[in-house]
Amino acid sequence: MSLTKKIDFVAFFTVNKANPNGDPLNGNRPRIDYEGFGEVSDVCIKRKIRNRWIDMGQEIFVQSDEKRVDDYRSLKERFEGYSEAQAEKDPDKIAKLACEKWLDIRGFGQVLAFKKKGDSTGKGVSIGVRGPVSIHTATSLEVVEISSMQITKSVNSEPTKNNEKSSDTMGTKHRIEFGTYKLCGSVNVQLAEKTGFSNEDAELLKKALCSLFENDASSARPEGSIEVNRVYWVEHDTKTGKISSASVHRGISAEIVDPQKRDFNRYTIKEDGFDGFERQQVNEQLVIYKA
């Protein structure tokens, strides 16, 4: 059954000596805005949510090579491998089948713009699916400090003449010393009804947010260097919501109480504007509000 009540969410995560989201147009330095606040793009967040869904055994359309669980090397091949959708000609039915099969399509939406297998006209299909789950760019609570470290590679990548050692290769790694980021998002009921995004799917989204950086380690993000500290999950009692998404996102804020600390205990979290909601503290990490 499709989702029947609006959902909003807010998550806080801390970064310690790691690069949460490098900017390829800026030497892979951590993303910051013009005022120096750290940013993690919505695309990056969605990639991590998809990875967590793959870990949960869900079928995902947009898979990265490192997490790929099938034999398809492109989105086109994966789409062509879905024989039921290939047999259909009605775009609405194709979109419905895609939503039924792939969780990320019925959650985030997708543009299916491929030539159909065996189509001699060259027109193919171009179908847009709007997903109900919207993710904001995560932004740090404070201006972040970026440090850079020079590194060298002292081994030969390829054989050299007379087996001599080649010159060391220089490189640079960038990281954020410490930062706490706030991530906001919502689930739209009207769009959920169109894609079939269900209450069960929403539970998978909640679970993914709580484990966002698990199985995500790399040289830029060592294991344990990024941690989800708190997730606020707000369930309304109507399709449009008891209060606006902006009010929810604004109502959950952080205030520095101990500037000496370099962890989530540096802040106290304020929760304002939730009159008429029942608060449930599931554990230290998860808080649920229900209207």
Coordinates of C-alpha atoms in Angstrom, one line a residue:
M1 CA 0.0 0.0 0.0
S2 CA 1.3 3.4 -0.9
L3 CA 2.3 6.0 1.7
T4 CA -0.8 7.8 3.2
K5 CA 0.8 10.4 5.5
K6 CA 3.5 12.9 4.9
I7 CA 7.0 12.3 6.4
D8 CA 9.8 14.8 7.1
F9 CA 13.3 14.0 8.5
V10 CA 16.4 15.7 9.8
A11 CA 19.7 13.9 10.4
F12 CA 23.0 15.1 12.0
F13 CA 26.3 13.5 11.2
T14 CA 29.9 14.4 12.3
V15 CA 33.0 14.3 10.2
N16 CA 36.4 13.8 11.9
K17 CA 39.5 14.1 9.7
A18 CA 37.8 12.9 6.6
N19 CA 36.5 14.1 3.2
P20 CA 32.7 13.5 3.1
N21 CA 32.2 14.7 -0.5
G22 CA 35.1 15.9 -2.7
D23 CA 34.6 18.5 -5.5
P24 CA 36.2 17.1 -8.7
L25 CA 36.4 20.7 -10.1
N26 CA 38.4 21.8 -7.1
G27 CA 41.1 19.1 -6.8
N28 CA 38.7 16.9 -4.8
R29 CA 38.8 19.2 -1.9
P30 CA 35.8 18.9 0.5
R31 CA 32.8 20.9 -0.8
I32 CA 32.2 24.3 0.9
D33 CA 30.0 27.2 0.1
Y34 CA 31.2 30.8 -0.3
E35 CA 31.0 31.4 3.4
G36 CA 33.1 28.4 4.3
F37 CA 30.4 26.1 5.5
G38 CA 30.8 22.5 4.5
E39 CA 28.4 20.8 2.0
V40 CA 27.6 17.3 1.0
S41 CA 25.5 17.2 -2.2
D42 CA 22.1 15.6 -2.4
V43 CA 23.4 13.3 -5.1
C44 CA 26.1 12.0 -2.8
I45 CA 23.5 11.4 0.0
K46 CA 21.3 9.5 -2.5
R47 CA 24.2 7.4 -3.6
K48 CA 24.8 6.3 0.0
I49 CA 21.2 5.6 0.6
R50 CA 21.1 3.4 -2.5
N51 CA 24.2 1.5 -1.3
R52 CA 22.5 0.9 2.1
W53 CA 19.4 -0.4 0.2
I54 CA 21.6 -2.7 -1.8
D55 CA 23.0 -4.0 1.5
M56 CA 19.4 -4.7 2.6
G57 CA 18.8 -6.8 -0.4
Q58 CA 16.6 -4.4 -2.3
E59 CA 16.6 -4.1 -6.1
I60 CA 18.3 -0.8 -7.2
F61 CA 18.4 0.6 -10.7
V62 CA 21.3 3.1 -10.3
Q63 CA 24.1 1.0 -9.0
S64 CA 27.8 2.1 -8.7
D65 CA 30.4 -0.3 -10.0
E66 CA 31.8 -1.0 -6.6
K67 CA 28.4 -2.0 -5.3
R68 CA 27.0 -3.7 -8.4
V69 CA 25.1 -6.9 -7.7
D70 CA 24.2 -7.9 -11.2
D71 CA 25.9 -8.4 -14.6
Y72 CA 24.8 -5.1 -16.2
R73 CA 27.5 -2.5 -16.7
S74 CA 25.1 0.4 -17.7
L75 CA 21.6 1.7 -16.9
K76 CA 20.6 1.0 -20.5
E77 CA 21.6 -2.7 -20.2
R78 CA 19.8 -3.0 -16.8
F79 CA 16.7 -1.5 -18.3
E80 CA 16.8 -3.7 -21.4
G81 CA 17.2 -6.7 -19.1
Y82 CA 13.8 -6.1 -17.7
S83 CA 11.8 -8.1 -20.2
E84 CA 8.3 -7.1 -18.9
A85 CA 9.1 -3.4 -19.5
Q86 CA 10.6 -4.1 -22.9
A87 CA 7.4 -5.9 -24.0
E88 CA 5.3 -2.8 -23.1
K89 CA 4.7 0.1 -25.4
D90 CA 2.6 2.3 -23.1
P91 CA 5.0 4.8 -21.3
D92 CA 2.8 4.9 -18.2
K93 CA 2.8 1.1 -17.9
I94 CA 6.6 1.1 -18.4
A95 CA 7.0 3.6 -15.7
K96 CA 4.7 1.6 -13.4
L97 CA 6.7 -1.6 -14.0
A98 CA 10.0 0.2 -13.3
C99 CA 8.6 1.6 -10.0
E100 CA 7.4 -1.8 -9.0
K101 CA 10.8 -3.4 -9.6
W102 CA 13.3 -0.8 -8.4
L103 CA 13.1 0.9 -5.0
D104 CA 15.3 3.9 -5.9
I105 CA 13.0 4.7 -8.9
R106 CA 9.8 4.7 -6.8
G107 CA 11.7 6.7 -4.1
F108 CA 13.9 9.2 -6.0
G109 CA 12.4 9.0 -9.5
Q110 CA 14.4 8.5 -12.7
V111 CA 14.5 9.6 -16.3
L112 CA 14.3 6.5 -18.5
A113 CA 15.7 7.8 -21.8
F114 CA 16.9 4.8 -23.8
K115 CA 16.5 3.3 -27.2
K116 CA 14.4 0.1 -26.8
K117 CA 16.0 -3.1 -27.8
G118 CA 15.1 -4.0 -31.4
D119 CA 13.5 -0.7 -32.1
S120 CA 14.4 0.2 -35.7
T121 CA 12.8 3.7 -35.5
G122 CA 15.6 5.0 -33.3
K123 CA 13.0 6.9 -31.1
G124 CA 13.3 4.6 -28.1
V125 CA 11.7 5.7 -24.8
S126 CA 12.0 8.9 -22.8
I127 CA 10.0 8.6 -19.6
G128 CA 10.3 10.8 -16.5
V129 CA 9.3 9.5 -13.1
R130 CA 9.1 12.0 -10.3
G131 CA 10.0 10.5 -6.9
P132 CA 8.4 11.4 -3.6
V133 CA 11.7 11.5 -1.6
S134 CA 13.5 14.8 -1.7
I135 CA 16.9 15.3 -0.2
H136 CA 18.5 18.7 0.6
T137 CA 22.2 19.4 0.4
A138 CA 23.7 18.7 3.9
T139 CA 25.4 21.8 5.4
S140 CA 27.7 22.0 8.3
L141 CA 26.6 23.8 11.4
E142 CA 29.9 25.8 11.5
V143 CA 32.5 27.0 9.1
V144 CA 34.9 24.1 8.5
E145 CA 38.6 23.9 8.5
I146 CA 40.1 22.1 5.5
S147 CA 43.7 20.7 5.8
S148 CA 45.8 19.3 3.0
M149 CA 48.5 16.6 3.2
Q150 CA 51.2 16.0 0.6
I151 CA 51.6 12.3 -0.2
T152 CA 54.0 10.4 -2.4
K153 CA 53.9 7.1 -4.3
S154 CA 57.3 5.4 -4.1
V155 CA 56.7 2.3 -6.2
N156 CA 56.9 1.7 -9.9
S157 CA 53.5 1.5 -11.6
E158 CA 55.0 0.0 -14.7
P159 CA 58.3 -1.8 -15.5
T160 CA 61.2 0.7 -16.1
K161 CA 64.3 0.5 -18.2
N162 CA 67.1 -1.6 -16.4
N163 CA 64.6 -2.2 -13.5
E164 CA 65.4 1.2 -12.1
K165 CA 63.2 2.9 -9.6
S166 CA 61.1 5.7 -11.1
S167 CA 60.8 9.1 -9.5
D168 CA 58.3 9.4 -6.6
T169 CA 54.9 10.7 -7.6
M170 CA 53.5 13.6 -5.6
G171 CA 49.9 13.9 -4.6
T172 CA 47.6 15.7 -2.2
K173 CA 44.9 14.6 0.2
H174 CA 42.3 17.0 1.6
R175 CA 40.2 16.5 4.7
I176 CA 37.9 18.3 7.1
E177 CA 39.4 18.4 10.6
F178 CA 35.9 18.4 12.3
G179 CA 32.4 19.3 11.2
T180 CA 28.8 18.4 12.1
Y181 CA 26.4 18.5 9.2
K182 CA 22.6 18.8 9.1
L183 CA 20.7 16.9 6.5
C184 CA 17.0 17.5 5.8
G185 CA 14.5 15.8 3.6
S186 CA 10.8 14.9 3.0
V187 CA 8.5 12.3 1.5
N188 CA 5.6 13.6 -0.6
V189 CA 2.5 11.6 -0.3
Q190 CA 0.9 12.6 -3.6
L191 CA 4.0 11.5 -5.5
A192 CA 4.3 8.3 -3.4
E193 CA 0.8 7.4 -4.6
K194 CA 2.0 7.7 -8.2
T195 CA 5.1 5.6 -7.8
G196 CA 3.8 3.1 -5.2
F197 CA 6.3 4.2 -2.5
S198 CA 5.0 2.4 0.6
N199 CA 5.2 2.5 4.3
E200 CA 7.6 -0.4 4.2
D201 CA 9.8 1.6 1.8
A202 CA 9.7 4.5 4.2
E203 CA 10.9 2.2 6.9
L204 CA 13.8 1.2 4.7
L205 CA 14.6 4.9 4.1
K206 CA 14.7 5.5 7.9
K207 CA 17.0 2.5 8.4
A208 CA 19.3 3.7 5.6
L209 CA 19.5 7.2 7.2
C210 CA 20.5 5.7 10.5
S211 CA 23.3 3.6 8.8
L212 CA 24.2 6.1 6.1
F213 CA 28.0 5.7 6.3
E214 CA 28.3 2.0 7.1
N215 CA 30.3 0.0 4.5
D216 CA 31.4 3.3 3.0
A217 CA 35.0 3.4 4.1
S218 CA 37.7 4.6 1.7
S219 CA 41.1 6.3 1.9
A220 CA 39.2 9.7 2.1
R221 CA 36.7 8.3 4.6
P222 CA 38.4 5.9 7.0
E223 CA 36.1 3.6 8.9
G224 CA 34.5 5.4 11.8
S225 CA 35.5 8.9 10.6
I226 CA 31.9 9.8 9.7
E227 CA 29.1 9.0 12.1
V228 CA 25.3 9.5 12.0
N229 CA 24.6 10.9 15.5
R230 CA 20.9 11.7 15.5
V231 CA 17.9 11.1 13.1
Y232 CA 14.6 12.8 13.6
W233 CA 11.8 11.1 11.8
V234 CA 8.5 13.1 11.8
E235 CA 5.3 11.4 10.8
H236 CA 2.3 13.7 10.1
D237 CA -1.4 12.7 10.3
T238 CA -2.4 14.0 6.9
K239 CA -1.2 14.0 3.3
T240 CA -0.2 17.6 3.4
G241 CA 1.3 17.6 6.9
K242 CA 0.3 19.0 10.3
I243 CA 3.0 21.7 9.8
S244 CA 5.2 22.6 6.8
S245 CA 8.4 20.8 6.0
A246 CA 10.3 24.1 6.4
S247 CA 8.9 24.4 10.0
V248 CA 10.1 20.9 10.8
H249 CA 13.5 21.4 9.3
R250 CA 13.8 24.8 11.0
G251 CA 12.4 23.6 14.3
I252 CA 15.2 21.1 14.9
S253 CA 18.4 23.1 15.4
A254 CA 21.8 22.8 17.2
E255 CA 23.5 25.2 19.6
I256 CA 27.1 25.0 20.8
V257 CA 27.3 24.3 24.5
D258 CA 30.9 23.2 24.8
P259 CA 33.3 24.6 22.2
Q260 CA 36.2 22.5 23.6
K261 CA 34.6 19.2 22.5
R262 CA 35.2 17.8 19.0
D263 CA 32.2 15.5 18.9
F264 CA 28.4 15.6 18.9
N265 CA 28.5 16.5 22.6
R266 CA 29.7 19.9 21.5
Y267 CA 26.0 20.8 20.8
T268 CA 22.6 20.7 22.4
I269 CA 19.7 20.0 20.1
K270 CA 16.6 22.2 20.2
E271 CA 13.2 20.8 19.1
D272 CA 10.6 23.5 18.7
G273 CA 7.2 23.7 17.1
F274 CA 6.0 20.1 17.6
D275 CA 2.8 20.8 19.6
G276 CA 0.4 18.0 18.9
F277 CA 3.1 15.5 18.1
E278 CA 4.0 12.5 20.3
R279 CA 7.7 12.2 20.9
Q280 CA 9.3 8.8 21.1
Q281 CA 13.0 8.3 21.8
V282 CA 13.8 4.9 20.2
N283 CA 17.4 5.0 21.1
E284 CA 20.3 7.5 21.4
Q285 CA 20.4 7.8 17.6
L286 CA 16.7 7.9 16.6
V287 CA 13.8 10.1 17.7
I288 CA 10.3 9.7 16.2
Y289 CA 7.6 12.3 16.2
K290 CA 4.1 11.2 15.4
A291 CA 1.1 13.5 15.0

